[in-house]
Amino acid sequence: MEKIIAFCGNNCAECSAFIATQKNDDTERRRVAELWNEEYKLNLKPEVINCLGCLIESEPVFNYCKVCPIRQCGKTRNIQNCAYCADYPCPVLKKFLAQVLKAKNNLEEVRKTLKH
């Protein structure tokens, strides 16, 4: 599947919620909810594991993505993702990217293709 680079640099096409939604697979939704509940100490129900990617304007978008400050900023600035931002990397993004190296690499890859 083609990469879908979110505002923060995560690849939506690799996200378990996105994959479960694309497959419309309730078994996968249950598996993801159980995994995320254990890993992140959440209490997610399988029915909330639905997302078409954070770049879309319509539903479904995963719960956290709806309130994500990085996503909200990118939407306000009307950019494809943070790699396109004149303020890249801002302090909020830097903090996130320090924890998610794969997202940082994705954004750096996009930045290399841009003419500055």
mmCIF file with all atom_site columns, C-alpha atoms in Angstrom:
data_model
loop_
_atom_site.group_PDB
_atom_site.id
_atom_site.type_symbol
_atom_site.label_atom_id
_atom_site.label_alt_id
_atom_site.label_comp_id
_atom_site.label_asym_id
_atom_site.label_entity_id
_atom_site.label_seq_id
_atom_site.pdbx_PDB_ins_code
_atom_site.Cartn_x
_atom_site.Cartn_y
_atom_site.Cartn_z
_atom_site.occupancy
_atom_site.B_iso_or_equiv
_atom_site.pdbx_formal_charge
_atom_site.auth_seq_id
_atom_site.auth_comp_id
_atom_site.auth_asym_id
_atom_site.auth_atom_id
_atom_site.pdbx_PDB_model_num
ATOM 1   C CA . MET A 1 1   ? 0.000   0.000  0.000  1.00 0.00 ? 1   MET A CA 1
ATOM 2   C CA . GLU A 1 2   ? 1.172   3.515  -0.786 1.00 0.00 ? 2   GLU A CA 1
ATOM 3   C CA . LYS A 1 3   ? 2.421   5.640  2.103  1.00 0.00 ? 3   LYS A CA 1
ATOM 4   C CA . ILE A 1 4   ? -0.013  8.106  3.624  1.00 0.00 ? 4   ILE A CA 1
ATOM 5   C CA . ILE A 1 5   ? 2.158   10.470 5.656  1.00 0.00 ? 5   ILE A CA 1
ATOM 6   C CA . ALA A 1 6   ? 0.145   12.109 8.421  1.00 0.00 ? 6   ALA A CA 1
ATOM 7   C CA . PHE A 1 7   ? 0.844   15.614 9.685  1.00 0.00 ? 7   PHE A CA 1
ATOM 8   C CA . CYS A 1 8   ? 3.122   14.187 12.412 1.00 0.00 ? 8   CYS A CA 1
ATOM 9   C CA . GLY A 1 9   ? 4.993   11.885 10.041 1.00 0.00 ? 9   GLY A CA 1
ATOM 10  C CA . ASN A 1 10  ? 3.322   8.618  10.975 1.00 0.00 ? 10  ASN A CA 1
ATOM 11  C CA . ASN A 1 11  ? 2.357   6.493  7.997  1.00 0.00 ? 11  ASN A CA 1
ATOM 12  C CA . CYS A 1 12  ? -1.412  6.003  8.248  1.00 0.00 ? 12  CYS A CA 1
ATOM 13  C CA . ALA A 1 13  ? -1.168  3.034  5.859  1.00 0.00 ? 13  ALA A CA 1
ATOM 14  C CA . GLU A 1 14  ? 0.797   1.177  8.559  1.00 0.00 ? 14  GLU A CA 1
ATOM 15  C CA . CYS A 1 15  ? -1.578  2.072  11.413 1.00 0.00 ? 15  CYS A CA 1
ATOM 16  C CA . SER A 1 16  ? -3.516  -0.850 12.865 1.00 0.00 ? 16  SER A CA 1
ATOM 17  C CA . ALA A 1 17  ? -6.749  1.177  13.105 1.00 0.00 ? 17  ALA A CA 1
ATOM 18  C CA . PHE A 1 18  ? -6.444  2.244  9.459  1.00 0.00 ? 18  PHE A CA 1
ATOM 19  C CA . ILE A 1 19  ? -5.734  -1.329 8.339  1.00 0.00 ? 19  ILE A CA 1
ATOM 20  C CA . ALA A 1 20  ? -8.669  -2.764 10.318 1.00 0.00 ? 20  ALA A CA 1
ATOM 21  C CA . THR A 1 21  ? -10.946 -0.119 8.797  1.00 0.00 ? 21  THR A CA 1
ATOM 22  C CA . GLN A 1 22  ? -9.732  -0.791 5.255  1.00 0.00 ? 22  GLN A CA 1
ATOM 23  C CA . LYS A 1 23  ? -10.364 -4.514 5.742  1.00 0.00 ? 23  LYS A CA 1
ATOM 24  C CA . ASN A 1 24  ? -13.619 -3.877 7.642  1.00 0.00 ? 24  ASN A CA 1
ATOM 25  C CA . ASP A 1 25  ? -12.376 -6.608 9.980  1.00 0.00 ? 25  ASP A CA 1
ATOM 26  C CA . ASP A 1 26  ? -14.037 -6.807 13.406 1.00 0.00 ? 26  ASP A CA 1
ATOM 27  C CA . THR A 1 27  ? -11.609 -9.494 14.575 1.00 0.00 ? 27  THR A CA 1
ATOM 28  C CA . GLU A 1 28  ? -8.728  -7.150 13.803 1.00 0.00 ? 28  GLU A CA 1
ATOM 29  C CA . ARG A 1 29  ? -10.517 -4.293 15.599 1.00 0.00 ? 29  ARG A CA 1
ATOM 30  C CA . ARG A 1 30  ? -10.789 -6.490 18.715 1.00 0.00 ? 30  ARG A CA 1
ATOM 31  C CA . ARG A 1 31  ? -7.117  -7.446 18.483 1.00 0.00 ? 31  ARG A CA 1
ATOM 32  C CA . VAL A 1 32  ? -6.016  -3.817 18.102 1.00 0.00 ? 32  VAL A CA 1
ATOM 33  C CA . ALA A 1 33  ? -8.228  -2.647 20.988 1.00 0.00 ? 33  ALA A CA 1
ATOM 34  C CA . GLU A 1 34  ? -6.784  -5.347 23.263 1.00 0.00 ? 34  GLU A CA 1
ATOM 35  C CA . LEU A 1 35  ? -3.221  -4.538 22.228 1.00 0.00 ? 35  LEU A CA 1
ATOM 36  C CA . TRP A 1 36  ? -3.582  -0.764 22.632 1.00 0.00 ? 36  TRP A CA 1
ATOM 37  C CA . ASN A 1 37  ? -5.470  -1.168 25.919 1.00 0.00 ? 37  ASN A CA 1
ATOM 38  C CA . GLU A 1 38  ? -2.594  -3.171 27.320 1.00 0.00 ? 38  GLU A CA 1
ATOM 39  C CA . GLU A 1 39  ? 0.222   -1.147 25.766 1.00 0.00 ? 39  GLU A CA 1
ATOM 40  C CA . TYR A 1 40  ? -1.150  2.342  26.451 1.00 0.00 ? 40  TYR A CA 1
ATOM 41  C CA . LYS A 1 41  ? -3.300  1.607  29.525 1.00 0.00 ? 41  LYS A CA 1
ATOM 42  C CA . LEU A 1 42  ? -6.508  2.565  27.714 1.00 0.00 ? 42  LEU A CA 1
ATOM 43  C CA . ASN A 1 43  ? -10.046 1.261  27.771 1.00 0.00 ? 43  ASN A CA 1
ATOM 44  C CA . LEU A 1 44  ? -10.915 1.167  24.072 1.00 0.00 ? 44  LEU A CA 1
ATOM 45  C CA . LYS A 1 45  ? -13.851 -0.755 22.689 1.00 0.00 ? 45  LYS A CA 1
ATOM 46  C CA . PRO A 1 46  ? -13.307 -2.527 19.347 1.00 0.00 ? 46  PRO A CA 1
ATOM 47  C CA . GLU A 1 47  ? -15.994 -0.398 17.700 1.00 0.00 ? 47  GLU A CA 1
ATOM 48  C CA . VAL A 1 48  ? -13.840 2.757  18.069 1.00 0.00 ? 48  VAL A CA 1
ATOM 49  C CA . ILE A 1 49  ? -11.000 1.205  16.082 1.00 0.00 ? 49  ILE A CA 1
ATOM 50  C CA . ASN A 1 50  ? -11.976 2.965  12.866 1.00 0.00 ? 50  ASN A CA 1
ATOM 51  C CA . CYS A 1 51  ? -9.924  5.438  10.871 1.00 0.00 ? 51  CYS A CA 1
ATOM 52  C CA . LEU A 1 52  ? -9.478  6.477  7.263  1.00 0.00 ? 52  LEU A CA 1
ATOM 53  C CA . GLY A 1 53  ? -6.326  8.466  8.031  1.00 0.00 ? 53  GLY A CA 1
ATOM 54  C CA . CYS A 1 54  ? -5.782  11.789 9.725  1.00 0.00 ? 54  CYS A CA 1
ATOM 55  C CA . LEU A 1 55  ? -5.507  13.714 6.458  1.00 0.00 ? 55  LEU A CA 1
ATOM 56  C CA . ILE A 1 56  ? -9.158  13.249 5.534  1.00 0.00 ? 56  ILE A CA 1
ATOM 57  C CA . GLU A 1 57  ? -11.840 15.783 6.380  1.00 0.00 ? 57  GLU A CA 1
ATOM 58  C CA . SER A 1 58  ? -14.638 13.336 7.133  1.00 0.00 ? 58  SER A CA 1
ATOM 59  C CA . GLU A 1 59  ? -15.207 10.508 9.595  1.00 0.00 ? 59  GLU A CA 1
ATOM 60  C CA . PRO A 1 60  ? -14.064 8.072  10.688 1.00 0.00 ? 60  PRO A CA 1
ATOM 61  C CA . VAL A 1 61  ? -10.890 9.383  12.278 1.00 0.00 ? 61  VAL A CA 1
ATOM 62  C CA . PHE A 1 62  ? -9.476  7.625  15.331 1.00 0.00 ? 62  PHE A CA 1
ATOM 63  C CA . ASN A 1 63  ? -10.383 9.267  18.654 1.00 0.00 ? 63  ASN A CA 1
ATOM 64  C CA . TYR A 1 64  ? -6.955  10.702 19.507 1.00 0.00 ? 64  TYR A CA 1
ATOM 65  C CA . CYS A 1 65  ? -6.395  11.969 15.981 1.00 0.00 ? 65  CYS A CA 1
ATOM 66  C CA . LYS A 1 66  ? -9.511  14.134 16.345 1.00 0.00 ? 66  LYS A CA 1
ATOM 67  C CA . VAL A 1 67  ? -7.849  16.113 19.155 1.00 0.00 ? 67  VAL A CA 1
ATOM 68  C CA . CYS A 1 68  ? -4.181  15.760 18.182 1.00 0.00 ? 68  CYS A CA 1
ATOM 69  C CA . PRO A 1 69  ? -2.522  19.206 18.426 1.00 0.00 ? 69  PRO A CA 1
ATOM 70  C CA . ILE A 1 70  ? -0.143  18.416 15.565 1.00 0.00 ? 70  ILE A CA 1
ATOM 71  C CA . ARG A 1 71  ? -3.050  17.465 13.285 1.00 0.00 ? 71  ARG A CA 1
ATOM 72  C CA . GLN A 1 72  ? -5.060  20.532 14.340 1.00 0.00 ? 72  GLN A CA 1
ATOM 73  C CA . CYS A 1 73  ? -2.123  22.834 13.590 1.00 0.00 ? 73  CYS A CA 1
ATOM 74  C CA . GLY A 1 74  ? -1.488  21.246 10.182 1.00 0.00 ? 74  GLY A CA 1
ATOM 75  C CA . LYS A 1 75  ? -5.148  21.540 9.225  1.00 0.00 ? 75  LYS A CA 1
ATOM 76  C CA . THR A 1 76  ? -5.186  25.202 10.325 1.00 0.00 ? 76  THR A CA 1
ATOM 77  C CA . ARG A 1 77  ? -2.116  25.892 8.197  1.00 0.00 ? 77  ARG A CA 1
ATOM 78  C CA . ASN A 1 78  ? -3.644  23.961 5.269  1.00 0.00 ? 78  ASN A CA 1
ATOM 79  C CA . ILE A 1 79  ? -0.499  21.891 4.647  1.00 0.00 ? 79  ILE A CA 1
ATOM 80  C CA . GLN A 1 80  ? -0.113  18.287 3.492  1.00 0.00 ? 80  GLN A CA 1
ATOM 81  C CA . ASN A 1 81  ? 1.949   17.401 6.557  1.00 0.00 ? 81  ASN A CA 1
ATOM 82  C CA . CYS A 1 82  ? 4.478   19.063 8.839  1.00 0.00 ? 82  CYS A CA 1
ATOM 83  C CA . ALA A 1 83  ? 7.324   18.574 6.341  1.00 0.00 ? 83  ALA A CA 1
ATOM 84  C CA . TYR A 1 84  ? 5.698   21.362 4.288  1.00 0.00 ? 84  TYR A CA 1
ATOM 85  C CA . CYS A 1 85  ? 5.553   23.810 7.198  1.00 0.00 ? 85  CYS A CA 1
ATOM 86  C CA . ALA A 1 86  ? 7.772   26.905 7.283  1.00 0.00 ? 86  ALA A CA 1
ATOM 87  C CA . ASP A 1 87  ? 8.174   26.361 11.045 1.00 0.00 ? 87  ASP A CA 1
ATOM 88  C CA . TYR A 1 88  ? 9.378   22.761 10.688 1.00 0.00 ? 88  TYR A CA 1
ATOM 89  C CA . PRO A 1 89  ? 10.160  21.384 13.170 1.00 0.00 ? 89  PRO A CA 1
ATOM 90  C CA . CYS A 1 90  ? 8.241   23.289 15.827 1.00 0.00 ? 90  CYS A CA 1
ATOM 91  C CA . PRO A 1 91  ? 8.713   22.493 19.536 1.00 0.00 ? 91  PRO A CA 1
ATOM 92  C CA . VAL A 1 92  ? 5.561   20.337 19.719 1.00 0.00 ? 92  VAL A CA 1
ATOM 93  C CA . LEU A 1 93  ? 6.635   18.286 16.712 1.00 0.00 ? 93  LEU A CA 1
ATOM 94  C CA . LYS A 1 94  ? 10.231  17.991 17.987 1.00 0.00 ? 94  LYS A CA 1
ATOM 95  C CA . LYS A 1 95  ? 8.982   16.465 21.230 1.00 0.00 ? 95  LYS A CA 1
ATOM 96  C CA . PHE A 1 96  ? 6.863   13.933 19.333 1.00 0.00 ? 96  PHE A CA 1
ATOM 97  C CA . LEU A 1 97  ? 9.596   13.056 16.823 1.00 0.00 ? 97  LEU A CA 1
ATOM 98  C CA . ALA A 1 98  ? 12.079  12.425 19.629 1.00 0.00 ? 98  ALA A CA 1
ATOM 99  C CA . GLN A 1 99  ? 9.827   9.530  20.622 1.00 0.00 ? 99  GLN A CA 1
ATOM 100 C CA . VAL A 1 100 ? 8.855   8.285  17.148 1.00 0.00 ? 100 VAL A CA 1
ATOM 101 C CA . LEU A 1 101 ? 11.940  7.976  14.974 1.00 0.00 ? 101 LEU A CA 1
ATOM 102 C CA . LYS A 1 102 ? 10.048  6.383  12.084 1.00 0.00 ? 102 LYS A CA 1
ATOM 103 C CA . ALA A 1 103 ? 7.776   9.443  11.851 1.00 0.00 ? 103 ALA A CA 1
ATOM 104 C CA . LYS A 1 104 ? 10.822  11.722 11.863 1.00 0.00 ? 104 LYS A CA 1
ATOM 105 C CA . ASN A 1 105 ? 12.393  9.698  9.052  1.00 0.00 ? 105 ASN A CA 1
ATOM 106 C CA . ASN A 1 106 ? 9.172   9.907  7.014  1.00 0.00 ? 106 ASN A CA 1
ATOM 107 C CA . LEU A 1 107 ? 9.036   13.701 7.350  1.00 0.00 ? 107 LEU A CA 1
ATOM 108 C CA . GLU A 1 108 ? 12.741  14.058 6.549  1.00 0.00 ? 108 GLU A CA 1
ATOM 109 C CA . GLU A 1 109 ? 12.188  11.948 3.428  1.00 0.00 ? 109 GLU A CA 1
ATOM 110 C CA . VAL A 1 110 ? 9.401   14.292 2.317  1.00 0.00 ? 110 VAL A CA 1
ATOM 111 C CA . ARG A 1 111 ? 11.520  17.383 3.105  1.00 0.00 ? 111 ARG A CA 1
ATOM 112 C CA . LYS A 1 112 ? 14.266  16.124 0.779  1.00 0.00 ? 112 LYS A CA 1
ATOM 113 C CA . THR A 1 113 ? 11.816  16.287 -2.137 1.00 0.00 ? 113 THR A CA 1
ATOM 114 C CA . LEU A 1 114 ? 10.814  19.898 -1.457 1.00 0.00 ? 114 LEU A CA 1
ATOM 115 C CA . LYS A 1 115 ? 12.463  22.913 -3.027 1.00 0.00 ? 115 LYS A CA 1
ATOM 116 C CA . HIS A 1 116 ? 13.327  25.503 -0.401 1.00 0.00 ? 116 HIS A CA 1
#
